[in-house]
Amino acid sequence: MSKKKGLSFEEKRVRMMEIFFETKDVFQLKDIEKIAPKEKGITSMSVKEILQSLVDDGMVDTDRIGTSNYFWAFPSKALHARKRKLEELESQRYLQGSVAVRRKHCSPSIINRSCALMTFQFAESSQKKETLQKSIEKSKIGREDTAERAALIEELAALRQKKEQLKAEIEKYRECDPDVVEEMRQTNKVAKEAANRWTDNIFSIKSWAKRKFGFEESRIDKSFGIPEDLDYID
């Protein structure tokens, strides 16, 4: 029995886009890492890399809200991104045609290396084009101009506006975020420990000065500007 072939990089990208299109939901990375292996056969170790490649290509949107990153994708934007990618691939194929023009000016070894490279790039581009074309056709399903779609687009615009309002609201209450509160608590703890160390050092120096020179404590406090009520922080 032959070993089952794993998914290619492009196939993983297509399947991950299906997660967004089929659910029409917003996810965190940890959500995608759970869903992708279970429902789309994408290995958990490659999820982050695949997702970042989609973000880099403008097919998936991302934003940071509070202390968490969220990811989402809309078919319309992904469709335009794929079309741009398709145009780039077409441009690459056009450039490959220039090899024949340069042949008469190159040695056979250079021509062979160039042809081998171009053949590989052509095959890779063709595969990407085919995958993207299939994805584009699939994205068109359910996007016909209807009253329902127009209503959904209007609702989407309203939701985006609401999202911006919520982001502004969240930012106002950022100090109540559990992670931010914990960070402030740890910072205060470090500052308190540092203050008590310095207080302990001051008391030690005052004690040494009284034993060594017989100074009164009030004289030491006055000379060095030490508050009379100096004490440890509880």
JSON list of C-alpha atoms in Angstrom, two decimals:
[
{"chain": "A", "resi": 1, "resn": "MET", "atom": "CA", "xyz": [0.00, 0.00, 0.00]},
{"chain": "A", "resi": 2, "resn": "SER", "atom": "CA", "xyz": [1.44, 3.37, -0.99]},
{"chain": "A", "resi": 3, "resn": "LYS", "atom": "CA", "xyz": [1.99, 6.01, 1.65]},
{"chain": "A", "resi": 4, "resn": "LYS", "atom": "CA", "xyz": [-0.66, 8.75, 1.69]},
{"chain": "A", "resi": 5, "resn": "LYS", "atom": "CA", "xyz": [0.67, 11.95, 0.15]},
{"chain": "A", "resi": 6, "resn": "GLY", "atom": "CA", "xyz": [0.59, 15.01, 2.39]},
{"chain": "A", "resi": 7, "resn": "LEU", "atom": "CA", "xyz": [-1.01, 18.32, 1.46]},
{"chain": "A", "resi": 8, "resn": "SER", "atom": "CA", "xyz": [1.03, 20.81, -0.53]},
{"chain": "A", "resi": 9, "resn": "PHE", "atom": "CA", "xyz": [1.57, 24.35, 0.76]},
{"chain": "A", "resi": 10, "resn": "GLU", "atom": "CA", "xyz": [-1.03, 25.76, -1.66]},
{"chain": "A", "resi": 11, "resn": "GLU", "atom": "CA", "xyz": [-3.57, 23.10, -0.74]},
{"chain": "A", "resi": 12, "resn": "LYS", "atom": "CA", "xyz": [-3.17, 23.99, 2.92]},
{"chain": "A", "resi": 13, "resn": "ARG", "atom": "CA", "xyz": [-3.74, 27.66, 2.10]},
{"chain": "A", "resi": 14, "resn": "VAL", "atom": "CA", "xyz": [-6.93, 26.85, 0.18]},
{"chain": "A", "resi": 15, "resn": "ARG", "atom": "CA", "xyz": [-8.25, 24.66, 2.98]},
{"chain": "A", "resi": 16, "resn": "MET", "atom": "CA", "xyz": [-7.51, 27.28, 5.61]},
{"chain": "A", "resi": 17, "resn": "MET", "atom": "CA", "xyz": [-9.41, 29.88, 3.58]},
{"chain": "A", "resi": 18, "resn": "GLU", "atom": "CA", "xyz": [-12.34, 27.45, 3.54]},
{"chain": "A", "resi": 19, "resn": "ILE", "atom": "CA", "xyz": [-12.45, 27.65, 7.34]},
{"chain": "A", "resi": 20, "resn": "PHE", "atom": "CA", "xyz": [-13.08, 31.41, 7.16]},
{"chain": "A", "resi": 21, "resn": "PHE", "atom": "CA", "xyz": [-15.51, 31.24, 4.23]},
{"chain": "A", "resi": 22, "resn": "GLU", "atom": "CA", "xyz": [-17.57, 28.36, 5.61]},
{"chain": "A", "resi": 23, "resn": "THR", "atom": "CA", "xyz": [-17.89, 29.71, 9.16]},
{"chain": "A", "resi": 24, "resn": "LYS", "atom": "CA", "xyz": [-17.85, 33.48, 8.41]},
{"chain": "A", "resi": 25, "resn": "ASP", "atom": "CA", "xyz": [-16.40, 33.90, 11.89]},
{"chain": "A", "resi": 26, "resn": "VAL", "atom": "CA", "xyz": [-13.49, 35.65, 13.60]},
{"chain": "A", "resi": 27, "resn": "PHE", "atom": "CA", "xyz": [-10.79, 33.51, 15.19]},
{"chain": "A", "resi": 28, "resn": "GLN", "atom": "CA", "xyz": [-7.72, 33.68, 17.37]},
{"chain": "A", "resi": 29, "resn": "LEU", "atom": "CA", "xyz": [-4.63, 31.66, 16.42]},
{"chain": "A", "resi": 30, "resn": "LYS", "atom": "CA", "xyz": [-5.38, 29.06, 19.10]},
{"chain": "A", "resi": 31, "resn": "ASP", "atom": "CA", "xyz": [-8.84, 28.51, 17.54]},
{"chain": "A", "resi": 32, "resn": "ILE", "atom": "CA", "xyz": [-7.37, 27.92, 14.08]},
{"chain": "A", "resi": 33, "resn": "GLU", "atom": "CA", "xyz": [-4.76, 25.56, 15.55]},
{"chain": "A", "resi": 34, "resn": "LYS", "atom": "CA", "xyz": [-7.60, 23.42, 16.91]},
{"chain": "A", "resi": 35, "resn": "ILE", "atom": "CA", "xyz": [-9.91, 23.55, 13.88]},
{"chain": "A", "resi": 36, "resn": "ALA", "atom": "CA", "xyz": [-7.42, 23.19, 11.00]},
{"chain": "A", "resi": 37, "resn": "PRO", "atom": "CA", "xyz": [-5.98, 19.75, 11.92]},
{"chain": "A", "resi": 38, "resn": "LYS", "atom": "CA", "xyz": [-9.37, 18.31, 12.86]},
{"chain": "A", "resi": 39, "resn": "GLU", "atom": "CA", "xyz": [-11.51, 19.56, 9.98]},
{"chain": "A", "resi": 40, "resn": "LYS", "atom": "CA", "xyz": [-9.04, 20.31, 7.15]},
{"chain": "A", "resi": 41, "resn": "GLY", "atom": "CA", "xyz": [-6.15, 17.91, 7.74]},
{"chain": "A", "resi": 42, "resn": "ILE", "atom": "CA", "xyz": [-3.61, 20.71, 8.17]},
{"chain": "A", "resi": 43, "resn": "THR", "atom": "CA", "xyz": [-0.87, 19.79, 10.63]},
{"chain": "A", "resi": 44, "resn": "SER", "atom": "CA", "xyz": [-0.91, 21.96, 13.75]},
{"chain": "A", "resi": 45, "resn": "MET", "atom": "CA", "xyz": [2.79, 22.79, 13.38]},
{"chain": "A", "resi": 46, "resn": "SER", "atom": "CA", "xyz": [2.19, 24.43, 9.98]},
{"chain": "A", "resi": 47, "resn": "VAL", "atom": "CA", "xyz": [-0.95, 26.39, 10.92]},
{"chain": "A", "resi": 48, "resn": "LYS", "atom": "CA", "xyz": [0.89, 29.54, 12.03]},
{"chain": "A", "resi": 49, "resn": "GLU", "atom": "CA", "xyz": [3.08, 29.62, 8.90]},
{"chain": "A", "resi": 50, "resn": "ILE", "atom": "CA", "xyz": [0.12, 29.08, 6.55]},
{"chain": "A", "resi": 51, "resn": "LEU", "atom": "CA", "xyz": [-1.98, 31.71, 8.32]},
{"chain": "A", "resi": 52, "resn": "GLN", "atom": "CA", "xyz": [0.85, 34.27, 8.20]},
{"chain": "A", "resi": 53, "resn": "SER", "atom": "CA", "xyz": [1.33, 33.66, 4.46]},
{"chain": "A", "resi": 54, "resn": "LEU", "atom": "CA", "xyz": [-2.36, 34.40, 3.89]},
{"chain": "A", "resi": 55, "resn": "VAL", "atom": "CA", "xyz": [-2.07, 37.58, 5.96]},
{"chain": "A", "resi": 56, "resn": "ASP", "atom": "CA", "xyz": [1.04, 38.63, 4.00]},
{"chain": "A", "resi": 57, "resn": "ASP", "atom": "CA", "xyz": [-0.85, 38.11, 0.70]},
{"chain": "A", "resi": 58, "resn": "GLY", "atom": "CA", "xyz": [-3.77, 40.23, 1.95]},
{"chain": "A", "resi": 59, "resn": "MET", "atom": "CA", "xyz": [-6.22, 37.32, 1.85]},
{"chain": "A", "resi": 60, "resn": "VAL", "atom": "CA", "xyz": [-6.76, 37.22, 5.62]},
{"chain": "A", "resi": 61, "resn": "ASP", "atom": "CA", "xyz": [-7.18, 40.31, 7.81]},
{"chain": "A", "resi": 62, "resn": "THR", "atom": "CA", "xyz": [-5.81, 40.56, 11.32]},
{"chain": "A", "resi": 63, "resn": "ASP", "atom": "CA", "xyz": [-6.06, 43.06, 14.14]},
{"chain": "A", "resi": 64, "resn": "ARG", "atom": "CA", "xyz": [-4.97, 43.30, 17.76]},
{"chain": "A", "resi": 65, "resn": "ILE", "atom": "CA", "xyz": [-7.75, 43.93, 20.26]},
{"chain": "A", "resi": 66, "resn": "GLY", "atom": "CA", "xyz": [-6.62, 44.28, 23.85]},
{"chain": "A", "resi": 67, "resn": "THR", "atom": "CA", "xyz": [-3.86, 41.69, 24.27]},
{"chain": "A", "resi": 68, "resn": "SER", "atom": "CA", "xyz": [-5.12, 39.24, 21.63]},
{"chain": "A", "resi": 69, "resn": "ASN", "atom": "CA", "xyz": [-4.78, 38.97, 17.83]},
{"chain": "A", "resi": 70, "resn": "TYR", "atom": "CA", "xyz": [-7.88, 38.17, 15.79]},
{"chain": "A", "resi": 71, "resn": "PHE", "atom": "CA", "xyz": [-8.11, 36.87, 12.21]},
{"chain": "A", "resi": 72, "resn": "TRP", "atom": "CA", "xyz": [-10.94, 36.94, 9.66]},
{"chain": "A", "resi": 73, "resn": "ALA", "atom": "CA", "xyz": [-11.49, 36.84, 5.89]},
{"chain": "A", "resi": 74, "resn": "PHE", "atom": "CA", "xyz": [-14.30, 37.92, 3.58]},
{"chain": "A", "resi": 75, "resn": "PRO", "atom": "CA", "xyz": [-14.79, 36.20, 0.18]},
{"chain": "A", "resi": 76, "resn": "SER", "atom": "CA", "xyz": [-14.90, 39.50, -1.71]},
{"chain": "A", "resi": 77, "resn": "LYS", "atom": "CA", "xyz": [-11.49, 40.66, -0.51]},
{"chain": "A", "resi": 78, "resn": "ALA", "atom": "CA", "xyz": [-9.96, 37.22, -0.93]},
{"chain": "A", "resi": 79, "resn": "LEU", "atom": "CA", "xyz": [-11.30, 37.12, -4.50]},
{"chain": "A", "resi": 80, "resn": "HIS", "atom": "CA", "xyz": [-9.56, 40.39, -5.41]},
{"chain": "A", "resi": 81, "resn": "ALA", "atom": "CA", "xyz": [-6.35, 39.19, -3.76]},
{"chain": "A", "resi": 82, "resn": "ARG", "atom": "CA", "xyz": [-6.42, 35.97, -5.80]},
{"chain": "A", "resi": 83, "resn": "LYS", "atom": "CA", "xyz": [-7.04, 37.90, -9.01]},
{"chain": "A", "resi": 84, "resn": "ARG", "atom": "CA", "xyz": [-3.98, 40.05, -8.31]},
{"chain": "A", "resi": 85, "resn": "LYS", "atom": "CA", "xyz": [-1.95, 36.93, -7.65]},
{"chain": "A", "resi": 86, "resn": "LEU", "atom": "CA", "xyz": [-3.25, 35.38, -10.86]},
{"chain": "A", "resi": 87, "resn": "GLU", "atom": "CA", "xyz": [-2.17, 38.45, -12.82]},
{"chain": "A", "resi": 88, "resn": "GLU", "atom": "CA", "xyz": [1.31, 38.17, -11.30]},
{"chain": "A", "resi": 89, "resn": "LEU", "atom": "CA", "xyz": [1.54, 34.53, -12.38]},
{"chain": "A", "resi": 90, "resn": "GLU", "atom": "CA", "xyz": [0.43, 35.45, -15.90]},
{"chain": "A", "resi": 91, "resn": "SER", "atom": "CA", "xyz": [3.15, 38.09, -15.98]},
{"chain": "A", "resi": 92, "resn": "GLN", "atom": "CA", "xyz": [5.74, 35.48, -14.95]},
{"chain": "A", "resi": 93, "resn": "ARG", "atom": "CA", "xyz": [4.63, 33.21, -17.78]},
{"chain": "A", "resi": 94, "resn": "TYR", "atom": "CA", "xyz": [4.98, 36.07, -20.24]},
{"chain": "A", "resi": 95, "resn": "LEU", "atom": "CA", "xyz": [8.53, 36.75, -19.11]},
{"chain": "A", "resi": 96, "resn": "GLN", "atom": "CA", "xyz": [9.45, 33.11, -19.64]},
{"chain": "A", "resi": 97, "resn": "GLY", "atom": "CA", "xyz": [8.80, 33.61, -23.37]},
{"chain": "A", "resi": 98, "resn": "SER", "atom": "CA", "xyz": [11.85, 35.86, -23.55]},
{"chain": "A", "resi": 99, "resn": "VAL", "atom": "CA", "xyz": [14.17, 32.87, -23.13]},
{"chain": "A", "resi": 100, "resn": "ALA", "atom": "CA", "xyz": [13.83, 31.92, -26.82]},
{"chain": "A", "resi": 101, "resn": "VAL", "atom": "CA", "xyz": [14.88, 35.42, -27.87]},
{"chain": "A", "resi": 102, "resn": "ARG", "atom": "CA", "xyz": [18.09, 35.20, -25.82]},
{"chain": "A", "resi": 103, "resn": "ARG", "atom": "CA", "xyz": [19.10, 31.72, -26.94]},
{"chain": "A", "resi": 104, "resn": "LYS", "atom": "CA", "xyz": [21.25, 32.79, -29.89]},
{"chain": "A", "resi": 105, "resn": "HIS", "atom": "CA", "xyz": [23.35, 35.00, -27.58]},
{"chain": "A", "resi": 106, "resn": "CYS", "atom": "CA", "xyz": [24.01, 32.32, -24.89]},
{"chain": "A", "resi": 107, "resn": "SER", "atom": "CA", "xyz": [26.19, 29.24, -24.63]},
{"chain": "A", "resi": 108, "resn": "PRO", "atom": "CA", "xyz": [24.46, 25.81, -24.59]},
{"chain": "A", "resi": 109, "resn": "SER", "atom": "CA", "xyz": [25.22, 25.26, -20.88]},
{"chain": "A", "resi": 110, "resn": "ILE", "atom": "CA", "xyz": [23.68, 28.60, -19.90]},
{"chain": "A", "resi": 111, "resn": "ILE", "atom": "CA", "xyz": [20.67, 27.90, -22.11]},
{"chain": "A", "resi": 112, "resn": "ASN", "atom": "CA", "xyz": [20.18, 24.47, -20.52]},
{"chain": "A", "resi": 113, "resn": "ARG", "atom": "CA", "xyz": [20.36, 25.86, -16.98]},
{"chain": "A", "resi": 114, "resn": "SER", "atom": "CA", "xyz": [18.02, 28.71, -17.88]},
{"chain": "A", "resi": 115, "resn": "CYS", "atom": "CA", "xyz": [15.55, 26.35, -19.53]},
{"chain": "A", "resi": 116, "resn": "ALA", "atom": "CA", "xyz": [15.61, 24.00, -16.55]},
{"chain": "A", "resi": 117, "resn": "LEU", "atom": "CA", "xyz": [14.96, 26.87, -14.18]},
{"chain": "A", "resi": 118, "resn": "MET", "atom": "CA", "xyz": [12.22, 28.30, -16.39]},
{"chain": "A", "resi": 119, "resn": "THR", "atom": "CA", "xyz": [10.61, 24.86, -16.73]},
{"chain": "A", "resi": 120, "resn": "PHE", "atom": "CA", "xyz": [10.49, 24.49, -12.98]},
{"chain": "A", "resi": 121, "resn": "GLN", "atom": "CA", "xyz": [9.11, 27.99, -12.49]},
{"chain": "A", "resi": 122, "resn": "PHE", "atom": "CA", "xyz": [6.55, 27.44, -15.24]},
{"chain": "A", "resi": 123, "resn": "ALA", "atom": "CA", "xyz": [5.33, 24.19, -13.66]},
{"chain": "A", "resi": 124, "resn": "GLU", "atom": "CA", "xyz": [5.14, 25.83, -10.24]},
{"chain": "A", "resi": 125, "resn": "SER", "atom": "CA", "xyz": [3.32, 28.86, -11.64]},
{"chain": "A", "resi": 126, "resn": "SER", "atom": "CA", "xyz": [0.88, 26.66, -13.55]},
{"chain": "A", "resi": 127, "resn": "GLN", "atom": "CA", "xyz": [0.05, 24.71, -10.42]},
{"chain": "A", "resi": 128, "resn": "LYS", "atom": "CA", "xyz": [-0.48, 27.90, -8.43]},
{"chain": "A", "resi": 129, "resn": "LYS", "atom": "CA", "xyz": [-2.62, 29.34, -11.21]},
{"chain": "A", "resi": 130, "resn": "GLU", "atom": "CA", "xyz": [-4.81, 26.23, -11.33]},
{"chain": "A", "resi": 131, "resn": "THR", "atom": "CA", "xyz": [-5.23, 26.21, -7.56]},
{"chain": "A", "resi": 132, "resn": "LEU", "atom": "CA", "xyz": [-6.04, 29.93, -7.47]},
{"chain": "A", "resi": 133, "resn": "GLN", "atom": "CA", "xyz": [-8.47, 29.62, -10.38]},
{"chain": "A", "resi": 134, "resn": "LYS", "atom": "CA", "xyz": [-10.38, 26.86, -8.59]},
{"chain": "A", "resi": 135, "resn": "SER", "atom": "CA", "xyz": [-10.44, 28.91, -5.42]},
{"chain": "A", "resi": 136, "resn": "ILE", "atom": "CA", "xyz": [-11.73, 31.96, -7.32]},
{"chain": "A", "resi": 137, "resn": "GLU", "atom": "CA", "xyz": [-14.55, 29.94, -8.89]},
{"chain": "A", "resi": 138, "resn": "LYS", "atom": "CA", "xyz": [-15.47, 28.56, -5.49]},
{"chain": "A", "resi": 139, "resn": "SER", "atom": "CA", "xyz": [-15.46, 32.05, -3.96]},
{"chain": "A", "resi": 140, "resn": "LYS", "atom": "CA", "xyz": [-17.95, 33.26, -6.59]},
{"chain": "A", "resi": 141, "resn": "ILE", "atom": "CA", "xyz": [-20.57, 30.81, -5.34]},
{"chain": "A", "resi": 142, "resn": "GLY", "atom": "CA", "xyz": [-23.17, 32.66, -3.28]},
{"chain": "A", "resi": 143, "resn": "ARG", "atom": "CA", "xyz": [-21.88, 36.09, -4.35]},
{"chain": "A", "resi": 144, "resn": "GLU", "atom": "CA", "xyz": [-24.46, 36.78, -7.05]},
{"chain": "A", "resi": 145, "resn": "ASP", "atom": "CA", "xyz": [-25.98, 40.28, -6.99]},
{"chain": "A", "resi": 146, "resn": "THR", "atom": "CA", "xyz": [-29.18, 39.81, -4.98]},
{"chain": "A", "resi": 147, "resn": "ALA", "atom": "CA", "xyz": [-31.17, 41.87, -2.52]},
{"chain": "A", "resi": 148, "resn": "GLU", "atom": "CA", "xyz": [-30.03, 39.54, 0.24]},
{"chain": "A", "resi": 149, "resn": "ARG", "atom": "CA", "xyz": [-26.36, 40.09, -0.65]},
{"chain": "A", "resi": 150, "resn": "ALA", "atom": "CA", "xyz": [-26.87, 43.87, -0.75]},
{"chain": "A", "resi": 151, "resn": "ALA", "atom": "CA", "xyz": [-28.43, 43.70, 2.72]},
{"chain": "A", "resi": 152, "resn": "LEU", "atom": "CA", "xyz": [-25.53, 41.62, 3.99]},
{"chain": "A", "resi": 153, "resn": "ILE", "atom": "CA", "xyz": [-23.00, 44.10, 2.58]},
{"chain": "A", "resi": 154, "resn": "GLU", "atom": "CA", "xyz": [-24.82, 46.91, 4.32]},
{"chain": "A", "resi": 155, "resn": "GLU", "atom": "CA", "xyz": [-24.86, 44.89, 7.54]},
{"chain": "A", "resi": 156, "resn": "LEU", "atom": "CA", "xyz": [-21.14, 44.21, 7.15]},
{"chain": "A", "resi": 157, "resn": "ALA", "atom": "CA", "xyz": [-20.41, 47.94, 6.86]},
{"chain": "A", "resi": 158, "resn": "ALA", "atom": "CA", "xyz": [-22.43, 48.57, 10.01]},
{"chain": "A", "resi": 159, "resn": "LEU", "atom": "CA", "xyz": [-20.58, 45.79, 11.84]},
{"chain": "A", "resi": 160, "resn": "ARG", "atom": "CA", "xyz": [-17.21, 47.19, 10.80]},
{"chain": "A", "resi": 161, "resn": "GLN", "atom": "CA", "xyz": [-18.22, 50.59, 12.16]},
{"chain": "A", "resi": 162, "resn": "LYS", "atom": "CA", "xyz": [-19.42, 48.91, 15.35]},
{"chain": "A", "resi": 163, "resn": "LYS", "atom": "CA", "xyz": [-16.10, 47.10, 15.59]},
{"chain": "A", "resi": 164, "resn": "GLU", "atom": "CA", "xyz": [-14.17, 50.38, 15.51]},
{"chain": "A", "resi": 165, "resn": "GLN", "atom": "CA", "xyz": [-16.44, 51.77, 18.22]},
{"chain": "A", "resi": 166, "resn": "LEU", "atom": "CA", "xyz": [-15.89, 48.67, 20.36]},
{"chain": "A", "resi": 167, "resn": "LYS", "atom": "CA", "xyz": [-12.13, 48.90, 19.86]},
{"chain": "A", "resi": 168, "resn": "ALA", "atom": "CA", "xyz": [-12.20, 52.48, 21.14]},
{"chain": "A", "resi": 169, "resn": "GLU", "atom": "CA", "xyz": [-14.36, 51.39, 24.06]},
{"chain": "A", "resi": 170, "resn": "ILE", "atom": "CA", "xyz": [-12.05, 48.48, 24.89]},
{"chain": "A", "resi": 171, "resn": "GLU", "atom": "CA", "xyz": [-9.04, 50.79, 24.83]},
{"chain": "A", "resi": 172, "resn": "LYS", "atom": "CA", "xyz": [-10.72, 53.00, 27.45]},
{"chain": "A", "resi": 173, "resn": "TYR", "atom": "CA", "xyz": [-11.09, 50.00, 29.74]},
{"chain": "A", "resi": 174, "resn": "ARG", "atom": "CA", "xyz": [-7.75, 48.46, 28.89]},
{"chain": "A", "resi": 175, "resn": "GLU", "atom": "CA", "xyz": [-6.58, 48.93, 32.45]},
{"chain": "A", "resi": 176, "resn": "CYS", "atom": "CA", "xyz": [-9.27, 46.43, 33.48]},
{"chain": "A", "resi": 177, "resn": "ASP", "atom": "CA", "xyz": [-7.90, 43.74, 31.18]},
{"chain": "A", "resi": 178, "resn": "PRO", "atom": "CA", "xyz": [-6.81, 40.76, 33.36]},
{"chain": "A", "resi": 179, "resn": "ASP", "atom": "CA", "xyz": [-3.46, 40.52, 31.59]},
{"chain": "A", "resi": 180, "resn": "VAL", "atom": "CA", "xyz": [-2.82, 44.26, 32.01]},
{"chain": "A", "resi": 181, "resn": "VAL", "atom": "CA", "xyz": [-3.87, 44.12, 35.67]},
{"chain": "A", "resi": 182, "resn": "GLU", "atom": "CA", "xyz": [-1.54, 41.18, 36.28]},
{"chain": "A", "resi": 183, "resn": "GLU", "atom": "CA", "xyz": [1.30, 43.05, 34.56]},
{"chain": "A", "resi": 184, "resn": "MET", "atom": "CA", "xyz": [0.68, 46.09, 36.77]},
{"chain": "A", "resi": 185, "resn": "ARG", "atom": "CA", "xyz": [0.56, 43.86, 39.83]},
{"chain": "A", "resi": 186, "resn": "GLN", "atom": "CA", "xyz": [3.93, 42.33, 38.98]},
{"chain": "A", "resi": 187, "resn": "THR", "atom": "CA", "xyz": [5.41, 45.78, 38.29]},
{"chain": "A", "resi": 188, "resn": "ASN", "atom": "CA", "xyz": [4.15, 47.06, 41.64]},
{"chain": "A", "resi": 189, "resn": "LYS", "atom": "CA", "xyz": [5.59, 44.00, 43.37]},
{"chain": "A", "resi": 190, "resn": "VAL", "atom": "CA", "xyz": [9.04, 44.62, 41.90]},
{"chain": "A", "resi": 191, "resn": "ALA", "atom": "CA", "xyz": [8.87, 48.33, 42.80]},
{"chain": "A", "resi": 192, "resn": "LYS", "atom": "CA", "xyz": [7.78, 47.51, 46.38]},
{"chain": "A", "resi": 193, "resn": "GLU", "atom": "CA", "xyz": [10.64, 45.03, 46.84]},
{"chain": "A", "resi": 194, "resn": "ALA", "atom": "CA", "xyz": [13.14, 47.57, 45.49]},
{"chain": "A", "resi": 195, "resn": "ALA", "atom": "CA", "xyz": [11.80, 50.32, 47.80]},
{"chain": "A", "resi": 196, "resn": "ASN", "atom": "CA", "xyz": [12.03, 48.05, 50.85]},
{"chain": "A", "resi": 197, "resn": "ARG", "atom": "CA", "xyz": [15.63, 47.07, 49.94]},
{"chain": "A", "resi": 198, "resn": "TRP", "atom": "CA", "xyz": [16.63, 50.73, 49.82]},
{"chain": "A", "resi": 199, "resn": "THR", "atom": "CA", "xyz": [14.80, 51.39, 53.11]},
{"chain": "A", "resi": 200, "resn": "ASP", "atom": "CA", "xyz": [16.70, 48.49, 54.68]},
{"chain": "A", "resi": 201, "resn": "ASN", "atom": "CA", "xyz": [19.98, 49.89, 53.34]},
{"chain": "A", "resi": 202, "resn": "ILE", "atom": "CA", "xyz": [19.20, 53.32, 54.84]},
{"chain": "A", "resi": 203, "resn": "PHE", "atom": "CA", "xyz": [18.42, 51.80, 58.26]},
{"chain": "A", "resi": 204, "resn": "SER", "atom": "CA", "xyz": [21.67, 49.80, 58.11]},
{"chain": "A", "resi": 205, "resn": "ILE", "atom": "CA", "xyz": [23.74, 52.92, 57.28]},
{"chain": "A", "resi": 206, "resn": "LYS", "atom": "CA", "xyz": [22.03, 54.93, 60.04]},
{"chain": "A", "resi": 207, "resn": "SER", "atom": "CA", "xyz": [22.75, 52.15, 62.55]},
{"chain": "A", "resi": 208, "resn": "TRP", "atom": "CA", "xyz": [26.40, 51.99, 61.45]},
{"chain": "A", "resi": 209, "resn": "ALA", "atom": "CA", "xyz": [26.79, 55.79, 61.69]},
{"chain": "A", "resi": 210, "resn": "LYS", "atom": "CA", "xyz": [25.35, 55.87, 65.23]},
{"chain": "A", "resi": 211, "resn": "ARG", "atom": "CA", "xyz": [27.75, 53.14, 66.40]},
{"chain": "A", "resi": 212, "resn": "LYS", "atom": "CA", "xyz": [30.78, 54.51, 64.56]},
{"chain": "A", "resi": 213, "resn": "PHE", "atom": "CA", "xyz": [30.44, 58.25, 65.24]},
{"chain": "A", "resi": 214, "resn": "GLY", "atom": "CA", "xyz": [27.89, 58.43, 68.05]},
{"chain": "A", "resi": 215, "resn": "PHE", "atom": "CA", "xyz": [25.52, 60.58, 65.95]},
{"chain": "A", "resi": 216, "resn": "GLU", "atom": "CA", "xyz": [21.96, 60.99, 67.08]},
{"chain": "A", "resi": 217, "resn": "GLU", "atom": "CA", "xyz": [19.36, 59.55, 64.75]},
{"chain": "A", "resi": 218, "resn": "SER", "atom": "CA", "xyz": [17.59, 62.91, 64.37]},
{"chain": "A", "resi": 219, "resn": "ARG", "atom": "CA", "xyz": [20.87, 64.56, 63.31]},
{"chain": "A", "resi": 220, "resn": "ILE", "atom": "CA", "xyz": [21.48, 61.89, 60.67]},
{"chain": "A", "resi": 221, "resn": "ASP", "atom": "CA", "xyz": [17.92, 62.27, 59.33]},
{"chain": "A", "resi": 222, "resn": "LYS", "atom": "CA", "xyz": [18.27, 66.05, 59.12]},
{"chain": "A", "resi": 223, "resn": "SER", "atom": "CA", "xyz": [21.70, 65.96, 57.49]},
{"chain": "A", "resi": 224, "resn": "PHE", "atom": "CA", "xyz": [20.68, 63.54, 54.75]},
{"chain": "A", "resi": 225, "resn": "GLY", "atom": "CA", "xyz": [17.06, 64.59, 54.28]},
{"chain": "A", "resi": 226, "resn": "ILE", "atom": "CA", "xyz": [15.66, 61.30, 55.58]},
{"chain": "A", "resi": 227, "resn": "PRO", "atom": "CA", "xyz": [11.96, 61.55, 56.57]},
{"chain": "A", "resi": 228, "resn": "GLU", "atom": "CA", "xyz": [11.30, 60.85, 60.25]},
{"chain": "A", "resi": 229, "resn": "ASP", "atom": "CA", "xyz": [8.43, 58.52, 59.36]},
{"chain": "A", "resi": 230, "resn": "LEU", "atom": "CA", "xyz": [10.49, 56.43, 56.90]},
{"chain": "A", "resi": 231, "resn": "ASP", "atom": "CA", "xyz": [9.36, 52.80, 57.14]},
{"chain": "A", "resi": 232, "resn": "TYR", "atom": "CA", "xyz": [8.94, 49.62, 55.13]},
{"chain": "A", "resi": 233, "resn": "ILE", "atom": "CA", "xyz": [6.05, 49.32, 52.67]},
{"chain": "A", "resi": 234, "resn": "ASP", "atom": "CA", "xyz": [3.54, 46.65, 53.64]}
]
